[in-house]
C-alpha positions as a printed Julia matrix, in Angstrom:
530×3 Matrix{Float64}:
  78.49  108.48  114.03
  75.18  108.2   112.14
  75.57  111.66  110.58
  78.99  110.82  109.21
  79.63  110.02  105.59
  81.54  106.87  104.72
  84.52  109.08  103.86
  84.46  110.66  107.32
  84.02  107.27  108.99
  87.06  105.97  107.13
  89.27  108.77  108.48
  87.94  108.26  112.01
  88.7   104.55  111.74
  92.26  105.3   110.61
  92.78  107.55  113.6
  91.56  104.82  115.96
  94.12  102.49  114.4
  96.95  104.85  115.32
  97.44  106.74  112.04
  98.88  110.2   112.73
 100.16  111.29  109.29
  98.68  111.04  105.8
 100.39  112.09  102.57
  98.2   113.08   99.65
  96.98  115.6    97.1
  93.29  116.47   97.4
  91.07  116.32   94.35
  87.4   116.57   93.52
  87.28  112.78   93.68
  88.44  112.65   97.33
  86.7   115.62   98.94
  84.74  113.38  101.32
  88.0   112.07  102.76
  89.09  115.64  103.41
  85.81  116.44  105.13
  86.82  113.71  107.57
  90.37  115.04  107.99
  89.17  118.46  109.06
  89.14  118.42  112.86
  90.74  114.97  113.16
  94.04  114.28  114.91
  95.65  113.2   111.63
  98.19  115.54  110.08
  97.9   115.89  106.32
 101.01  116.64  104.23
 100.59  117.81  100.65
 103.36  116.74   98.25
 103.63  118.11   94.72
 102.96  114.79   92.94
 101.31  111.52   93.9
 104.62  109.73   93.35
 105.97  112.0    96.06
 103.06  111.05   98.34
 103.9   107.37   98.0
 107.62  107.84   98.58
 106.96  110.13  101.56
 104.72  107.5   103.12
 107.47  104.92  102.46
 110.17  107.06  104.11
 107.87  107.82  107.02
 107.31  104.1   107.55
 110.98  103.13  107.37
 111.99  105.81  109.86
 109.09  105.37  112.29
 108.29  101.67  112.07
 104.61  102.54  111.57
 102.65  101.92  108.34
 102.74  104.79  105.86
  99.4   106.06  104.58
  98.65  107.93  101.34
  95.47  109.33   99.8
  95.06  109.64   96.05
  92.4   110.31   93.47
  91.02  108.04   90.8
  92.94  107.25   87.6
  96.09  109.37   87.19
  96.49  109.81   90.94
  96.56  106.07   91.38
  98.79  105.37   88.39
 101.25  107.99   89.69
 101.58  106.16   93.01
 102.06  102.69   91.49
 105.86  103.11   91.35
 106.17  103.81   95.09
 103.92  100.83   95.7
 106.25   98.7    93.57
 109.24   99.81   95.66
 107.32   99.08   98.88
 106.4    95.64   97.56
 110.02   94.8    96.75
 111.31   96.03  100.13
 108.44   94.72  102.33
 107.31   98.19  103.44
 103.8    98.41  104.96
 102.03  101.06  102.9
  98.29  101.78  102.84
  96.99  103.58   99.76
  93.39  104.81   99.84
  91.94  106.0    96.56
  88.68  106.93   95.0
  87.35  105.23   91.89
  84.56  106.07   89.46
  80.95  105.55   90.41
  80.18  101.89   90.95
  77.5   101.71   88.27
  79.94  102.92   85.6
  82.94  100.7    86.41
  84.39   98.6    83.56
  81.96  100.1    81.02
  84.35  102.41   79.18
  81.94  105.32   79.01
  84.63  108.01   79.03
  84.19  109.36   82.53
  86.85  111.6    84.05
  89.91  109.62   85.27
  88.37  106.34   84.08
  90.45  103.17   83.85
  89.25   99.86   82.38
  89.74   98.11   85.72
  91.5   100.22   88.35
  91.42   97.56   91.06
  92.96   94.92   88.78
  95.74   97.37   87.9
  96.7    98.11   91.49
  96.59   94.43   92.43
  99.83   93.98   90.46
 101.72   95.94   93.15
  99.51   95.38   96.21
  99.15   92.28   98.31
  95.53   93.19   98.96
  92.97   95.46   97.32
  89.4    95.99   98.49
  86.5    98.06   97.21
  83.99   99.6    99.62
  80.47   99.09   98.28
  78.53  100.12  101.41
  78.93  100.88  105.11
  79.26   97.29  106.21
  82.31   96.8   103.97
  84.4    99.51  105.64
  85.58   97.93  108.89
  86.22   94.45  107.43
  88.31   96.01  104.66
  90.33   98.07  107.14
  90.72   95.1   109.48
  92.1    92.96  106.67
  94.34   95.78  105.42
  95.89   96.31  108.85
  96.17   92.58  109.44
  98.32   92.38  106.33
 100.28   95.5   107.3
 101.05   94.14  110.76
 101.45   90.39  110.22
 103.02   88.24  107.55
 105.42   89.78  105.09
 104.48   93.48  105.02
 103.93   95.39  101.81
 101.49   97.77  100.13
  97.73   97.35  100.46
  94.94   99.31   98.8
  91.36  100.34   99.52
  89.23  102.14   96.95
  85.88  103.85   97.36
  83.56  104.69   94.43
  82.53  108.33   94.17
  78.87  107.52   94.78
  79.77  105.61   97.97
  82.12  108.12   99.64
  79.31  110.54  100.52
  76.73  107.99  101.64
  75.62  108.22  105.26
  77.61  105.75  107.32
  75.45  103.23  109.13
  76.72  102.7   112.69
  78.53   99.46  113.29
  80.71   98.11  116.05
  84.4    98.67  115.37
  86.65   96.38  117.34
  89.98   97.42  115.72
  91.27   93.9   116.32
  94.96   93.54  117.07
  96.7    91.24  114.65
  99.35   88.8   115.72
 102.06   87.1   113.71
 102.22   83.29  113.6
 104.15   81.75  116.48
 107.2    79.71  115.52
 106.81   75.94  115.47
 108.54   74.81  118.66
 109.54   71.48  117.12
 111.34   73.29  114.31
 112.91   75.7   116.81
 114.25   72.75  118.8
 115.65   71.13  115.65
 117.29   74.39  114.57
 118.83   74.83  118.02
 120.24   71.3   117.9
 121.82   71.9   114.48
 123.28   75.24  115.56
 124.67   73.86  118.82
 126.61   71.23  116.86
 127.88   73.62  114.17
 131.57   74.44  114.45
 131.52   77.33  112.02
 128.04   78.94  111.85
 127.27   82.26  110.15
 124.12   84.38  110.48
 122.59   86.47  107.7
 120.37   89.34  108.88
 117.9    90.84  106.43
 115.46   93.7   106.79
 113.12   91.38  108.66
 115.59   91.28  111.57
 115.34   95.01  112.3
 112.68   94.55  114.97
 114.84   92.06  116.87
 118.22   93.79  117.26
 118.78   92.92  120.92
 117.71   89.32  120.41
 119.93   89.05  117.35
 122.9    90.27  119.37
 122.3    87.69  122.09
 121.98   84.88  119.55
 125.13   85.9   117.68
 127.1    86.14  120.91
 125.85   82.79  122.17
 126.92   81.14  118.9
 129.98   83.37  118.47
 128.83   83.65  114.86
 129.58   86.48  112.39
 126.46   88.38  111.24
 126.35   89.31  107.55
 124.0    92.23  106.88
 121.96   92.76  103.76
 121.35   96.34  102.63
 118.06   96.61  104.5
 119.69   95.37  107.71
 122.47   97.97  107.83
 122.65   99.75  111.16
 122.0    96.64  113.21
 124.67   95.82  115.82
 126.68   98.94  115.02
 130.36   98.5   115.92
 129.71   95.05  117.35
 132.74   92.8   116.68
 130.53   90.11  115.07
 128.71   92.3   112.55
 129.78   92.41  108.89
 128.3    95.47  107.13
 129.31   94.26  103.68
 127.35   92.99  100.7
 126.98   89.22  100.26
 127.86   89.94   96.62
 131.47   90.68   97.58
 133.9    87.82   97.16
 135.12   87.91  100.78
 131.58   87.55  102.12
 130.7    84.81   99.66
 133.77   82.86  100.73
 132.74   83.2   104.38
 129.27   81.86  103.58
 130.67   79.03  101.47
 133.0    78.02  104.28
 130.31   77.94  106.95
 129.07   74.53  108.01
 125.66   76.07  108.8
 124.06   79.37  107.72
 121.03   80.81  109.51
 119.24   83.36  107.28
 116.8    85.64  109.12
 114.28   87.86  107.37
 115.89   87.92  103.92
 114.61   86.63  100.6
 118.2    85.82   99.53
 117.54   87.76   96.34
 120.03   88.75   93.67
 119.97   92.5    94.42
 121.75   91.62   97.66
 123.48   88.36   96.86
 124.38   88.83   93.17
 124.45   92.58   92.66
 126.91   92.2    89.77
 124.44   89.94   87.95
 126.93   87.11   87.48
 124.29   84.42   87.8
 126.14   82.92   90.78
 124.41   83.2    94.12
 126.35   82.22   97.27
 126.69   78.52   98.04
 125.49   77.17  101.38
 126.56   73.82  102.76
 123.55   73.78  105.08
 120.87   76.44  105.42
 118.16   77.25  107.97
 115.69   80.0   107.15
 113.48   82.12  109.39
 110.96   84.28  107.55
 107.56   85.78  108.29
 106.43   84.98  104.74
 105.2    81.4   104.56
 106.0    81.19  100.86
 109.47   82.7   101.07
 111.43   79.8   102.66
 110.21   77.38  100.0
 111.87   79.45   97.26
 115.34   78.31   98.26
 116.53   74.87   99.33
 116.9    74.83  103.1
 117.3    72.14  105.7
 114.76   73.81  107.98
 112.2    76.51  107.16
 110.64   78.33  110.09
 107.73   80.67  109.41
 107.78   83.35  112.09
 108.84   86.92  112.73
 112.41   87.47  113.8
 111.07   89.14  116.93
 109.44   85.87  118.01
 111.75   83.28  116.5
 115.16   84.57  117.59
 114.46   84.66  121.35
 112.86   81.22  121.15
 115.88   79.88  119.31
 118.33   81.51  121.73
 116.49   80.03  124.72
 116.51   76.59  123.1
 120.28   76.57  122.69
 122.25   74.8   125.43
 123.86   77.22  127.89
 127.31   75.79  127.11
 127.19   77.24  123.57
 128.87   80.47  124.59
 131.5    79.07  126.96
 134.35   77.86  124.77
 134.25   80.65  122.17
 134.98   77.89  119.68
 134.28   79.75  116.46
 136.54   82.8   116.65
 133.64   84.76  115.21
 135.04   88.23  115.89
 138.36   87.36  114.26
 136.59   86.02  111.18
 134.34   89.07  110.98
 137.31   91.45  111.21
 139.14   89.56  108.48
 136.12   89.6   106.16
 135.54   93.32  106.8
 139.15   94.14  105.9
 139.16   91.97  102.78
 135.73   93.14  101.61
 136.67   96.8   101.96
 139.79   96.16   99.9
 137.59   94.89   97.05
 136.14   98.38   96.5
 137.53  100.44   93.66
 139.4   103.62   94.69
 136.45  105.72   93.49
 133.93  103.68   95.48
 136.16  103.73   98.55
 136.23  107.53   98.45
 132.43  107.6    98.29
 132.14  105.22  101.25
 134.52  107.44  103.23
 132.32  110.41  102.36
 129.24  108.71  103.81
 131.21  107.54  106.87
 132.12  111.2   107.41
 128.43  112.11  107.44
 127.67  109.35  109.95
 130.52  110.3   112.26
 129.75  114.04  112.18
 125.99  113.56  112.57
 125.57  110.52  114.84
 122.08  109.08  114.94
 121.08  110.74  111.69
 118.9   109.2   108.97
 120.52  108.8   105.54
 118.07  108.3   102.68
 119.45  107.39   99.27
 118.48  107.21   95.62
 119.97  105.2    92.78
 123.25  107.09   92.62
 126.95  106.23   92.77
 127.67  107.0    96.46
 124.7   104.84   97.47
 125.81  102.0    95.2
 129.22  102.15   96.87
 127.87  102.18  100.42
 125.43   99.37   99.68
 128.49   97.27   98.98
 130.25   98.29  102.19
 128.99  100.59  104.92
 127.84  100.31  108.53
 125.34  102.84  109.81
 124.9   103.62  113.51
 121.16  102.99  113.95
 118.82  100.39  112.51
 116.28  102.8   110.98
 118.81  105.27  109.68
 119.9   103.77  106.34
 117.58  103.03  103.42
 117.47  103.68   99.71
 115.8   102.68   96.45
 118.76  101.45   94.43
 117.9    97.76   94.81
 114.68   95.77   94.85
 112.39   97.67   92.51
 115.23  100.15   91.93
 113.38  103.42   91.39
 114.8   106.85   90.65
 113.41  109.95   92.32
 112.92  108.22   95.66
 115.33  110.01   97.98
 113.93  113.56   98.09
 110.33  112.66   99.02
 111.35  109.67  101.18
 113.67  111.94  103.18
 110.74  114.31  103.69
 108.61  111.44  104.99
 111.44  110.42  107.34
 111.65  113.97  108.67
 107.98  113.86  109.71
 108.67  110.58  111.51
 111.89  111.71  113.2
 111.4   115.39  113.95
 114.43  115.58  116.27
 116.95  113.93  113.93
 119.06  115.26  111.12
 117.95  113.81  107.79
 120.47  113.46  104.97
 119.19  112.9   101.43
 121.73  111.63   98.89
 120.61  111.7    95.28
 122.21  112.11   91.88
 121.56  114.99   89.53
 119.58  112.63   87.29
 117.44  111.09   90.03
 116.86  114.45   91.68
 115.18  115.75   88.55
 112.42  113.17   88.94
 111.13  114.81   92.14
 112.7   118.28   92.49
 109.3   119.97   93.11
 109.08  118.14   96.46
 111.8   120.46   97.78
 109.02  122.98   98.35
 107.36  120.58  100.8
 110.56  120.67  102.87
 110.61  124.47  102.66
 106.95  124.77  103.57
 107.42  122.75  106.76
 111.02  123.85  107.48
 112.21  120.28  107.75
 115.78  119.54  108.98
 116.96  117.89  105.75
 120.26  118.36  103.96
 119.7   117.49  100.31
 123.05  116.36   98.9
 123.09  116.19   95.12
 125.91  114.16   93.6
 126.27  116.02   90.31
 128.25  114.03   87.76
 126.23  115.58   84.92
 124.24  112.55   83.86
 123.71  108.85   84.41
 127.38  107.95   84.78
 126.79  104.51   86.29
 124.65  103.6    83.27
 127.21  105.06   80.87
 129.92  102.95   82.53
 127.76   99.84   82.15
 127.33  100.57   78.44
 131.07  100.97   77.96
 131.73   97.68   79.77
 129.56   95.98   77.15
 131.18   97.85   74.23
 128.11  100.02   73.7
 128.74  103.71   73.04
 126.82  105.61   75.76
 123.54  107.01   74.45
 121.01  109.02   76.42
 123.15  109.15   79.56
 123.94  112.86   79.65
 120.74  114.78   80.47
 121.77  118.35   81.24
 121.34  119.15   84.94
 119.75  122.42   85.96
 121.57  125.16   87.83
 120.99  123.81   91.33
 121.92  127.14   92.91
 118.95  128.7    91.15
 116.73  125.74   92.07
 117.66  126.3    95.72
 117.04  130.01   95.4
 113.6   129.39   93.87
 112.76  127.0    96.71
 114.13  129.41   99.34
 116.72  126.89  100.51
 120.34  127.75  101.49
 122.79  126.46   98.88
 126.47  125.56   98.77
 128.71  123.63   96.38
 131.77  121.6    97.36
 134.16  119.15   95.82
 133.78  115.49   96.75
 136.42  115.46   99.47
 136.05  114.53  103.1
 137.74  117.74  104.42
 135.33  119.92  102.44
 132.39  117.85  103.61
 133.51  118.01  107.25
 133.72  121.8   107.05
 130.24  121.97  105.56
 128.72  119.66  108.18
 130.33  121.72  110.94
 128.7   124.84  109.51
 125.34  123.08  109.27
 125.27  122.13  112.95
 122.6   124.06  114.8
 120.99  125.38  111.63
 117.29  124.73  111.14
 115.29  124.02  108.03
 116.4   122.43  104.75
 119.61  123.06  102.82
 120.89  121.99   99.42
 124.5   120.88   98.95
 125.78  120.21   95.44
 128.75  117.83   95.4
 130.99  117.77   92.34
 132.98  114.52   91.88
């Protein structure tokens, strides 16, 4: 190890911590990292823009359950990846960004060096829960240990490590690397016992599952069945308990779901921040009312942001089994709550709240799910995704995610779908993006071509930002700036060497297309005209 540079040692340390994929664009400011990659077991994927690197790492993480890792250069490379970091922060996605920075002796001096920022670390700290600078060999392992501790425990999110140019190439001084395994805080057993007592006495309980419940699907099922309680799913929880009679794959912003929550005598919220992009998507200023609320969340600060009778800091993976075990065995005997009947009624009423146009879009996505079971559907901020976020149940817990809420970025779906394809090599990946959002990251199509990834890129082409235009009209504002001309997507596909078809937005046409796609390898581009 003594002949290694710090850059090489960093890559070796990542490999020891289980990193298998890195997304990044090499530059003269990161060459020492790439010296370390050569000959390592880490696969490097080159996007066409650093924003793409961040979104690919995000999609890889959501599909695999492992932290996503991205490399970027100083200055513009880092500023380009800030938007993906913002999305990861909003959606609690563990993302590690490693960047260079200018030579340590020149930092914060404004001397006009290439890629210089006044204070790069301070900038990235706005979208990262942790940022460390490596000054010398002895800083490397502690920084990585703390980064992975934050990635693997507590509320996950983006973290950052930067290395000055004059430090990257320094000879690494051997040190012991323990790669300590981090562990999440155990739930307070007194609070678990109190929560179990409250739930055992509730006559009409309801569960809310957020993205934090994804790691505890089997435990969540057992708890719901023991309580006979309907399970409302936030957007990031879709796919949990697929087709289970207690699950409600409908937005808590819909009136039917809000009435269910208001009528519950006790609500148990698991792994959700109860934020407005799930619970008040129409921006009415009225969040759901809870008669009594118990919260389970890995983030110690999160439960205190909403009035709750009990606040349990723990992961869903640890808290739900403990809570289920603490419930009296008689809880499940009398089936007192009629949970399945209530769930079915809410599902029917919530679906009826969708507009005819939104209902058609939901049916389109249900067609994809039913024709390609077990697939991964990655979405952008576009009308079909808005519709399905209101009402849609996917068939696997890591198969539905998008950027239309939380930070709400555009341009997410194409690179995130590529990241998901590297994580799930044997699954069909479906990317759903609008013609406007697609134009943010169209160059990343070549990454899919280069690696012959099994992605169907579906572009919903309504010739502009129609959802924004509709919002303007609703507020008596004549639409302005909402009609950017889309390119000829057939020529884009041809340039990227991707098979292309165009269909009308109808389920029969889509079924025919999906049947033709079965068994075909590599990417394809489907343009859908509303």
